[in-house]
């Protein structure tokens, strides 16, 4: 014990100095052993803890252990291989290749990203970059497909991704560290150091990641993917104030910096190099108080505050003629949720109020009459968006095998008034091995600040894009159903279908709103309509805890009813499969396969389909420590920069080798 | 279990499962049949005549016509204007020319925008825009510029110059030469004509550089000054080159794009491949005979609409309308759209088309 304490003290001290040296032991406990997936507890679907297999709303879960088996270091990589989910950064090349998620054919502001139930801000072109969310303090990622606005409000049209952190289970000091090296001079260090007493606990989380950029054209200065440096430092604390009251707090700083590079061929002059440095800092503070009111009643008070600062530059090489764009966003929220269990009925009633502030400015150094002059314009005049929402949900166990879930949410926004969204779900378990679920509900997306107040001035070329303060929220109807069967001998199969109808999609109207002095003004309007339909079947088989095989197929059909064509970049067919096997000499092998078919981009233009194979092998090397090595995208499929709209991965084959260590070590 | 799967699959069975582009095919009845309504428009020797397309009929707007939404089209000599942009405050505009058969079919193809009327002249299409990089590539067209009995050929060579290690836009490079019946004079070149006008965010009263092609004199004028001074032929302001004639200024200068017929077929890749050297022969081959082609229309700056330079059949021996159709948007509501064809000119002269006969019908009506 004495030895353990001194070691943990060293670990704790190191972690406080360097994120690389941090360590952790978290819930769920890290183990290479198979886990009973049906026993996973999920919260995102109903805001109440449920076993995933019997949950009224289907929730897919990726635990941190599973994410690491996939070679993932961030949330994007963790859930990229999930059936029904697309994460193809190249599809968003126009906004810097963020790892945005697509669920049920919907993406960007139409999928809600949460951290412990709190909406994440700091989007890039409407998309939250999931690769900026490291796994250091993540216990699991829950994915719910379909409209969930009745519980979570804006953006929950296509689905919700909830990144859930945990708390230490081991009494006393504990820790975890992961150190990994990759090609392209990639280095990943993640860790946690934790302490748990009888009433209080605390963890220190750290993450460091760096990699070289990727160039797809030989001898060109252009980088298809910039070099990147990420850091994360976080502190989580919690404890029991008394027998009935618990508190949890989380403070986190995520830093993301990249160094992109491009070139510009200027007519008559030649090629100019432009460096594209980018820096994002996001700070979050999240406080939660949980009060057990007795007799199945509880109260949850959550206070959230986020700040996101983003700076992008166009730094002309060896020239003072530069551009700097700065974006600032803050989100303050207060949410109260009460849960009442009343026999077969469980009520969830909540209120949320939030205030979001955004601004964006562009500073240009220009040559005017031969001298450099700097000017700053506000592209997004500081705007404040506020809302108050109330929601209620009744989970009614009509029979032992049949549960009805009915809920709704009403929101009042400062900008555009009110919106109300209902939802109804049914879950039926005719036998212990079969679950049938169906749901229908509405979703909505509030107009983004950019769409309300943006000013993109290209007057020199005859046009401007202006925000429209009169926008209404986009709304949708969505329905889904799924059937799952789980045998006692480790076989599980699920089939599901869904459909969404979205109205009032916000887009730039290609008809000028006004023309003055030869300059056309374009603006955002609620002009679009779209539909998405799909089906999915997936299954898994576990043999004696030493072999697990998974496979899934997803079909997606989309229609942009405004332009009478499919939505862009939505692959209609996706196949994923995975195999995990415990081999002799305590080796664990994981292999994953993903096939994505070609997708519509424009009339006569499709992005090519592609296949990827990932593989990883791991082995315990001493108590609590495991060594691993693997390859991502073993086939080396890569984007062709000369092919218009190619959405294949920018990164080619990635090789990695690493080490994880847990303290205290789990018994073998 | 089977029933559950079937029930779950119903939404999919209800939808088409292909990725077709465009409207789904229909087996419904064809729309109503109509050849449209005919209107005869006598275009006066001076002034404008205004037309409303709803009936259709000739109308006389009350007060300032540019502020009225009672008219959709206006005819003035060989110009046709729509009630939009620089011509009027209406919600009008037009798109075309479209194939003549479009009028008979009654359905215009999906169009990205309606063309609003805007000021411009012979140089309005001297560049091609590269949207992905926000760059302007000069087309290297050769322009004729005429001032009284003097005339020049002008070629724009570039729009960018390097300053402080960076490319700066609106710094023009041009070459020009006087053309007379005796031959072509010496080629002159300038590489630093300042059209920046203080940058994109500068106010309107920042001056830009103007050029007298005869003397080579360079002067700085604000747009307001340029409208009242005669010491220039061409003014360079940001992405525009104006001519000192008609709406452009008081000197009576006219100009023509000698390669205008190529513009429609010039892809960005074609334009980007051109260089000063590769386009020198284009400049060199223009002489007195080329500038004397009677089919050329020499004009000062004026208002352009979707009809300008397209509604006249240039190949016809006598003035005649082009066999094309146009989609015109109602100035009053900005929503109603009409298809329109011109059938004939009666009594056309060099100054005007005389009586113009046109047919018009609301979009969506089929002609049998």
Short mmCIF file of N, CA and C in Angstrom, two decimals, chain A residues 264-269 272 316-321 364 366-372 434 436 456 458 460-461 463 479 481 483 485 494-495 497-499 510-512 515 520 533-535 537 555-559 563-566 570 572 599-600 603 606, chain B residues 1 4-5 7-12 15-24 85 91 110-114 116 118 127 129-130 133-138 140 157-168 173 194 196 198-201 238-239 329 334:
data_model
loop_
_atom_site.label_atom_id
_atom_site.label_comp_id
_atom_site.label_asym_id
_atom_site.label_seq_id
_atom_site.Cartn_x
_atom_site.Cartn_y
_atom_site.Cartn_z
N UNK A 264 -2.10 30.44 -53.72
CA UNK A 264 -3.06 31.16 -54.56
C UNK A 264 -2.38 31.49 -55.88
N UNK A 265 -2.99 31.05 -56.95
CA UNK A 265 -2.47 31.41 -58.27
C UNK A 265 -3.18 32.68 -58.70
N UNK A 266 -2.43 33.76 -58.77
CA UNK A 266 -3.03 35.05 -59.10
C UNK A 266 -2.82 35.32 -60.58
N UNK A 267 -3.89 35.65 -61.27
CA UNK A 267 -3.78 35.86 -62.72
C UNK A 267 -2.67 36.85 -63.07
N UNK A 268 -1.79 36.40 -63.90
CA UNK A 268 -0.75 37.28 -64.41
C UNK A 268 0.44 37.44 -63.49
N UNK A 269 0.35 36.94 -62.25
CA UNK A 269 1.44 37.17 -61.30
C UNK A 269 2.15 35.89 -60.87
N UNK A 272 1.29 32.39 -54.95
CA UNK A 272 1.60 32.99 -53.66
C UNK A 272 1.27 32.00 -52.55
N UNK A 316 -0.29 36.01 -45.47
CA UNK A 316 0.47 35.93 -46.72
C UNK A 316 1.97 35.87 -46.41
N UNK A 317 2.61 34.91 -47.01
CA UNK A 317 4.02 34.66 -46.74
C UNK A 317 4.86 35.86 -47.17
N UNK A 318 5.65 36.36 -46.23
CA UNK A 318 6.55 37.49 -46.47
C UNK A 318 5.82 38.71 -47.01
N UNK A 319 4.65 38.96 -46.45
CA UNK A 319 3.89 40.14 -46.85
C UNK A 319 3.05 40.61 -45.65
N UNK A 320 2.86 41.91 -45.52
CA UNK A 320 2.01 42.40 -44.42
C UNK A 320 0.52 42.39 -44.77
N UNK A 321 0.19 41.96 -45.97
CA UNK A 321 -1.22 41.99 -46.39
C UNK A 321 -1.91 40.73 -45.88
N UNK A 364 -8.50 43.39 -41.64
CA UNK A 364 -7.77 43.29 -42.91
C UNK A 364 -6.65 44.31 -42.94
N UNK A 366 -4.69 46.10 -45.70
CA UNK A 366 -4.79 46.29 -47.14
C UNK A 366 -3.84 47.39 -47.59
N UNK A 367 -3.53 47.36 -48.85
CA UNK A 367 -2.74 48.43 -49.42
C UNK A 367 -3.67 49.49 -49.96
N UNK A 368 -3.55 50.67 -49.44
CA UNK A 368 -4.35 51.78 -49.94
C UNK A 368 -3.39 52.88 -50.36
N UNK A 369 -3.42 53.18 -51.63
CA UNK A 369 -2.51 54.19 -52.18
C UNK A 369 -1.06 53.91 -51.80
N UNK A 370 -0.69 52.64 -51.84
CA UNK A 370 0.70 52.25 -51.63
C UNK A 370 1.11 52.02 -50.19
N UNK A 371 0.26 52.35 -49.24
CA UNK A 371 0.62 52.11 -47.84
C UNK A 371 -0.33 51.10 -47.22
N UNK A 372 0.19 50.40 -46.20
CA UNK A 372 -0.60 49.36 -45.56
C UNK A 372 -1.53 50.00 -44.53
N UNK A 434 -36.86 -9.94 -26.73
CA UNK A 434 -37.32 -9.14 -27.87
C UNK A 434 -37.78 -7.77 -27.37
N UNK A 436 -39.44 -4.14 -29.03
CA UNK A 436 -39.96 -3.42 -30.18
C UNK A 436 -40.19 -1.98 -29.75
N UNK A 456 -21.39 39.38 -44.94
CA UNK A 456 -20.22 38.98 -45.73
C UNK A 456 -20.17 39.91 -46.92
N UNK A 458 -18.76 41.30 -50.16
CA UNK A 458 -17.94 41.18 -51.36
C UNK A 458 -18.43 42.21 -52.38
N UNK A 460 -16.98 44.52 -53.77
CA UNK A 460 -16.09 44.75 -54.92
C UNK A 460 -16.43 43.82 -56.07
N UNK A 461 -16.99 42.68 -55.76
CA UNK A 461 -17.37 41.73 -56.80
C UNK A 461 -18.88 41.76 -57.06
N UNK A 463 -21.54 41.67 -54.79
CA UNK A 463 -22.56 41.03 -53.96
C UNK A 463 -22.18 41.06 -52.48
N UNK A 479 -40.09 10.02 -37.49
CA UNK A 479 -40.62 8.80 -36.90
C UNK A 479 -39.61 7.68 -37.09
N UNK A 481 -38.72 3.31 -35.92
CA UNK A 481 -39.10 2.08 -35.26
C UNK A 481 -37.96 1.09 -35.31
N UNK A 483 -36.69 -3.07 -33.98
CA UNK A 483 -36.94 -4.36 -33.32
C UNK A 483 -35.59 -4.98 -33.01
N UNK A 485 -33.58 -8.34 -31.10
CA UNK A 485 -33.69 -9.68 -30.52
C UNK A 485 -32.34 -10.04 -29.93
N UNK A 494 -30.67 -6.44 -34.68
CA UNK A 494 -31.59 -5.30 -34.59
C UNK A 494 -31.92 -4.82 -36.00
N UNK A 495 -33.14 -4.43 -36.19
CA UNK A 495 -33.55 -3.82 -37.44
C UNK A 495 -34.30 -2.55 -37.14
N UNK A 497 -36.02 1.36 -38.90
CA UNK A 497 -36.34 2.26 -40.02
C UNK A 497 -36.60 3.65 -39.44
N UNK A 498 -36.46 4.64 -40.28
CA UNK A 498 -36.77 6.00 -39.83
C UNK A 498 -37.22 6.84 -41.02
N UNK A 499 -37.86 7.93 -40.73
CA UNK A 499 -38.25 8.91 -41.75
C UNK A 499 -38.30 10.29 -41.12
N UNK A 510 -30.95 32.45 -53.61
CA UNK A 510 -30.13 32.87 -54.76
C UNK A 510 -30.77 34.02 -55.51
N UNK A 511 -31.97 34.44 -55.09
CA UNK A 511 -32.56 35.65 -55.67
C UNK A 511 -32.16 36.82 -54.78
N UNK A 512 -31.54 37.86 -55.35
CA UNK A 512 -31.10 38.97 -54.51
C UNK A 512 -32.27 39.59 -53.75
N UNK A 515 -30.93 45.26 -54.58
CA UNK A 515 -29.81 45.66 -55.42
C UNK A 515 -29.67 47.17 -55.31
N UNK A 520 -25.58 43.39 -55.41
CA UNK A 520 -26.74 42.57 -55.05
C UNK A 520 -26.58 42.08 -53.61
N UNK A 533 -35.15 9.20 -45.44
CA UNK A 533 -35.69 7.91 -45.04
C UNK A 533 -34.53 6.93 -44.95
N UNK A 534 -34.66 5.94 -44.12
CA UNK A 534 -33.57 4.98 -44.05
C UNK A 534 -33.95 3.73 -43.29
N UNK A 535 -33.09 2.77 -43.41
CA UNK A 535 -33.27 1.50 -42.71
C UNK A 535 -31.90 0.99 -42.29
N UNK A 537 -29.89 -2.55 -40.40
CA UNK A 537 -29.93 -3.84 -39.71
C UNK A 537 -28.52 -4.12 -39.22
N UNK A 555 -29.09 1.88 -44.91
CA UNK A 555 -29.54 2.45 -46.17
C UNK A 555 -30.09 3.84 -45.90
N UNK A 556 -29.78 4.76 -46.79
CA UNK A 556 -30.23 6.15 -46.60
C UNK A 556 -30.73 6.70 -47.93
N UNK A 557 -31.91 7.30 -47.90
CA UNK A 557 -32.47 8.00 -49.06
C UNK A 557 -32.79 9.41 -48.64
N UNK A 558 -32.36 10.38 -49.42
CA UNK A 558 -32.61 11.78 -49.06
C UNK A 558 -33.17 12.51 -50.26
N UNK A 559 -33.88 13.56 -49.98
CA UNK A 559 -34.45 14.37 -51.06
C UNK A 559 -34.48 15.83 -50.64
N UNK A 563 -34.83 21.83 -54.40
CA UNK A 563 -34.07 21.75 -55.65
C UNK A 563 -34.32 20.45 -56.40
N UNK A 564 -35.20 19.63 -55.86
CA UNK A 564 -35.62 18.39 -56.50
C UNK A 564 -34.44 17.51 -56.86
N UNK A 565 -33.68 17.20 -55.87
CA UNK A 565 -32.55 16.31 -56.03
C UNK A 565 -32.15 15.77 -54.65
N UNK A 566 -31.26 14.79 -54.59
CA UNK A 566 -30.84 14.29 -53.27
C UNK A 566 -30.06 15.35 -52.50
N UNK A 570 -24.59 12.43 -49.12
CA UNK A 570 -25.22 11.43 -48.24
C UNK A 570 -25.09 10.06 -48.88
N UNK A 572 -25.76 6.46 -49.82
CA UNK A 572 -26.98 5.67 -49.61
C UNK A 572 -26.73 4.34 -48.91
N UNK A 599 -21.76 8.90 -53.43
CA UNK A 599 -22.89 9.74 -53.00
C UNK A 599 -23.06 10.91 -53.95
N UNK A 600 -24.29 11.34 -54.06
CA UNK A 600 -24.63 12.48 -54.93
C UNK A 600 -24.01 13.77 -54.39
N UNK A 603 -25.49 17.51 -60.03
CA UNK A 603 -25.90 16.81 -61.24
C UNK A 603 -24.65 16.37 -62.01
N UNK A 606 -20.55 12.79 -58.44
CA UNK A 606 -20.72 11.97 -57.24
C UNK A 606 -19.37 11.81 -56.57
N UNK B 1 -42.86 -11.37 -35.27
CA UNK B 1 -41.61 -10.72 -35.62
C UNK B 1 -41.61 -10.22 -37.07
N UNK B 4 -43.64 -7.22 -37.41
CA UNK B 4 -42.98 -6.02 -36.90
C UNK B 4 -42.05 -5.44 -37.95
N UNK B 5 -41.28 -6.29 -38.58
CA UNK B 5 -40.36 -5.81 -39.60
C UNK B 5 -41.12 -5.18 -40.76
N UNK B 7 -44.09 -3.80 -40.69
CA UNK B 7 -44.63 -2.51 -40.26
C UNK B 7 -43.55 -1.44 -40.25
N UNK B 8 -42.39 -1.85 -39.79
CA UNK B 8 -41.30 -0.89 -39.72
C UNK B 8 -40.84 -0.46 -41.10
N UNK B 9 -41.03 -1.32 -42.08
CA UNK B 9 -40.53 -1.01 -43.43
C UNK B 9 -41.51 -0.17 -44.24
N UNK B 10 -42.70 0.03 -43.72
CA UNK B 10 -43.72 0.73 -44.50
C UNK B 10 -43.27 2.13 -44.94
N UNK B 11 -42.67 2.93 -44.05
CA UNK B 11 -42.24 4.25 -44.52
C UNK B 11 -41.32 4.19 -45.73
N UNK B 12 -40.47 3.17 -45.77
CA UNK B 12 -39.57 3.05 -46.92
C UNK B 12 -40.31 2.68 -48.18
N UNK B 15 -41.77 5.58 -50.20
CA UNK B 15 -40.96 6.57 -50.90
C UNK B 15 -40.26 5.95 -52.09
N UNK B 16 -39.96 6.81 -53.06
CA UNK B 16 -39.15 6.35 -54.17
C UNK B 16 -37.74 6.14 -53.65
N UNK B 17 -37.05 5.14 -54.11
CA UNK B 17 -35.75 4.82 -53.54
C UNK B 17 -34.61 5.03 -54.50
N UNK B 18 -34.79 5.85 -55.50
CA UNK B 18 -33.69 6.17 -56.40
C UNK B 18 -33.19 7.57 -56.07
N UNK B 19 -32.07 7.95 -56.66
CA UNK B 19 -31.53 9.28 -56.40
C UNK B 19 -31.72 10.16 -57.61
N UNK B 20 -32.93 10.20 -58.15
CA UNK B 20 -33.16 10.96 -59.36
C UNK B 20 -33.05 12.46 -59.09
N UNK B 21 -32.69 13.19 -60.13
CA UNK B 21 -32.58 14.63 -60.04
C UNK B 21 -33.68 15.23 -60.89
N UNK B 22 -34.34 16.25 -60.38
CA UNK B 22 -35.40 16.91 -61.14
C UNK B 22 -36.75 16.47 -60.66
N UNK B 23 -37.75 17.03 -61.32
CA UNK B 23 -39.11 16.73 -60.91
C UNK B 23 -39.45 15.29 -61.26
N UNK B 24 -40.21 14.60 -60.41
CA UNK B 24 -40.61 13.26 -60.77
C UNK B 24 -41.52 13.28 -61.99
N UNK B 85 -33.43 46.77 -60.77
CA UNK B 85 -32.06 47.26 -60.67
C UNK B 85 -31.92 48.72 -61.05
N UNK B 91 -39.97 44.85 -58.73
CA UNK B 91 -39.43 43.53 -58.40
C UNK B 91 -39.19 42.71 -59.65
N UNK B 110 -35.16 25.33 -64.71
CA UNK B 110 -34.78 25.89 -63.41
C UNK B 110 -33.66 26.90 -63.61
N UNK B 111 -33.85 28.09 -63.12
CA UNK B 111 -32.84 29.13 -63.32
C UNK B 111 -32.33 29.60 -61.96
N UNK B 112 -31.05 29.96 -61.91
CA UNK B 112 -30.47 30.33 -60.62
C UNK B 112 -30.88 31.71 -60.14
N UNK B 113 -31.21 32.61 -61.06
CA UNK B 113 -31.52 33.99 -60.65
C UNK B 113 -32.19 34.70 -61.82
N UNK B 114 -32.82 35.81 -61.52
CA UNK B 114 -33.35 36.69 -62.57
C UNK B 114 -32.33 37.81 -62.78
N UNK B 116 -31.15 41.30 -63.22
CA UNK B 116 -31.63 42.65 -62.95
C UNK B 116 -30.89 43.61 -63.89
N UNK B 118 -28.60 46.56 -65.02
CA UNK B 118 -27.45 47.18 -64.37
C UNK B 118 -26.69 48.02 -65.39
N UNK B 127 -13.79 40.43 -67.63
CA UNK B 127 -13.20 39.39 -66.78
C UNK B 127 -14.14 38.21 -66.60
N UNK B 129 -15.00 35.30 -63.58
CA UNK B 129 -14.88 35.18 -62.13
C UNK B 129 -14.62 33.73 -61.72
N UNK B 130 -13.61 33.55 -60.88
CA UNK B 130 -13.33 32.22 -60.31
C UNK B 130 -13.88 32.20 -58.89
N UNK B 133 -11.90 30.95 -55.65
CA UNK B 133 -10.76 31.72 -55.17
C UNK B 133 -11.04 33.22 -55.14
N UNK B 134 -12.23 33.62 -55.53
CA UNK B 134 -12.60 35.04 -55.61
C UNK B 134 -11.57 35.81 -56.46
N UNK B 135 -11.28 35.30 -57.62
CA UNK B 135 -10.31 35.94 -58.51
C UNK B 135 -10.97 36.32 -59.82
N UNK B 136 -10.45 37.38 -60.42
CA UNK B 136 -10.93 37.80 -61.73
C UNK B 136 -9.84 37.52 -62.76
N UNK B 137 -10.19 36.79 -63.79
CA UNK B 137 -9.26 36.47 -64.87
C UNK B 137 -9.69 37.27 -66.09
N UNK B 138 -8.75 38.06 -66.63
CA UNK B 138 -9.12 38.85 -67.81
C UNK B 138 -9.26 37.93 -69.01
N UNK B 140 -8.87 38.79 -72.14
CA UNK B 140 -7.99 39.24 -73.24
C UNK B 140 -8.79 39.57 -74.49
N UNK B 157 -4.85 43.46 -70.08
CA UNK B 157 -3.90 42.36 -69.87
C UNK B 157 -3.90 41.83 -68.45
N UNK B 158 -4.31 42.66 -67.53
CA UNK B 158 -4.25 42.17 -66.15
C UNK B 158 -5.01 43.07 -65.21
N UNK B 159 -5.36 42.51 -64.08
CA UNK B 159 -6.16 43.20 -63.08
C UNK B 159 -5.44 43.24 -61.74
N UNK B 160 -4.30 42.53 -61.66
CA UNK B 160 -3.58 42.44 -60.39
C UNK B 160 -2.14 42.92 -60.57
N UNK B 161 -1.59 43.44 -59.49
CA UNK B 161 -0.17 43.79 -59.47
C UNK B 161 0.36 43.43 -58.09
N UNK B 162 1.64 43.18 -58.02
CA UNK B 162 2.23 42.83 -56.73
C UNK B 162 2.73 44.08 -56.03
N UNK B 163 2.30 44.25 -54.81
CA UNK B 163 2.80 45.33 -53.97
C UNK B 163 2.99 44.79 -52.56
N UNK B 164 4.07 45.13 -51.93
CA UNK B 164 4.38 44.65 -50.57
C UNK B 164 4.31 43.13 -50.48
N UNK B 165 4.73 42.48 -51.54
CA UNK B 165 4.77 41.02 -51.52
C UNK B 165 3.44 40.33 -51.67
N UNK B 166 2.41 41.09 -51.98
CA UNK B 166 1.07 40.50 -52.10
C UNK B 166 0.39 40.99 -53.37
N UNK B 167 -0.47 40.19 -53.93
CA UNK B 167 -1.21 40.67 -55.10
C UNK B 167 -2.27 41.68 -54.69
N UNK B 168 -2.36 42.74 -55.42
CA UNK B 168 -3.36 43.77 -55.14
C UNK B 168 -4.28 43.85 -56.34
N UNK B 173 -3.38 46.46 -66.12
CA UNK B 173 -2.39 46.49 -67.21
C UNK B 173 -3.18 46.49 -68.51
N UNK B 194 -4.26 52.72 -61.58
CA UNK B 194 -4.78 52.49 -60.24
C UNK B 194 -6.31 52.59 -60.21
N UNK B 196 -7.94 51.02 -57.68
CA UNK B 196 -8.29 50.51 -56.35
C UNK B 196 -9.35 51.35 -55.65
N UNK B 198 -9.35 53.23 -53.17
CA UNK B 198 -9.37 53.16 -51.71
C UNK B 198 -9.70 51.81 -51.13
N UNK B 199 -9.87 50.82 -51.97
CA UNK B 199 -10.19 49.48 -51.46
C UNK B 199 -11.69 49.23 -51.44
N UNK B 200 -12.04 47.97 -51.15
CA UNK B 200 -13.44 47.56 -51.29
C UNK B 200 -14.37 48.28 -50.33
N UNK B 201 -13.84 48.68 -49.17
CA UNK B 201 -14.72 49.29 -48.18
C UNK B 201 -14.73 50.81 -48.21
N UNK B 238 -12.12 49.80 -59.48
CA UNK B 238 -12.27 48.43 -58.94
C UNK B 238 -12.44 47.44 -60.10
N UNK B 239 -13.56 46.73 -60.18
CA UNK B 239 -13.66 45.70 -61.21
C UNK B 239 -14.38 46.20 -62.46
N UNK B 329 -40.13 38.55 -65.00
CA UNK B 329 -40.78 38.54 -63.69
C UNK B 329 -41.61 39.82 -63.50
N UNK B 334 -43.16 40.52 -58.02
CA UNK B 334 -41.89 39.78 -57.95
C UNK B 334 -42.06 38.28 -57.93
#
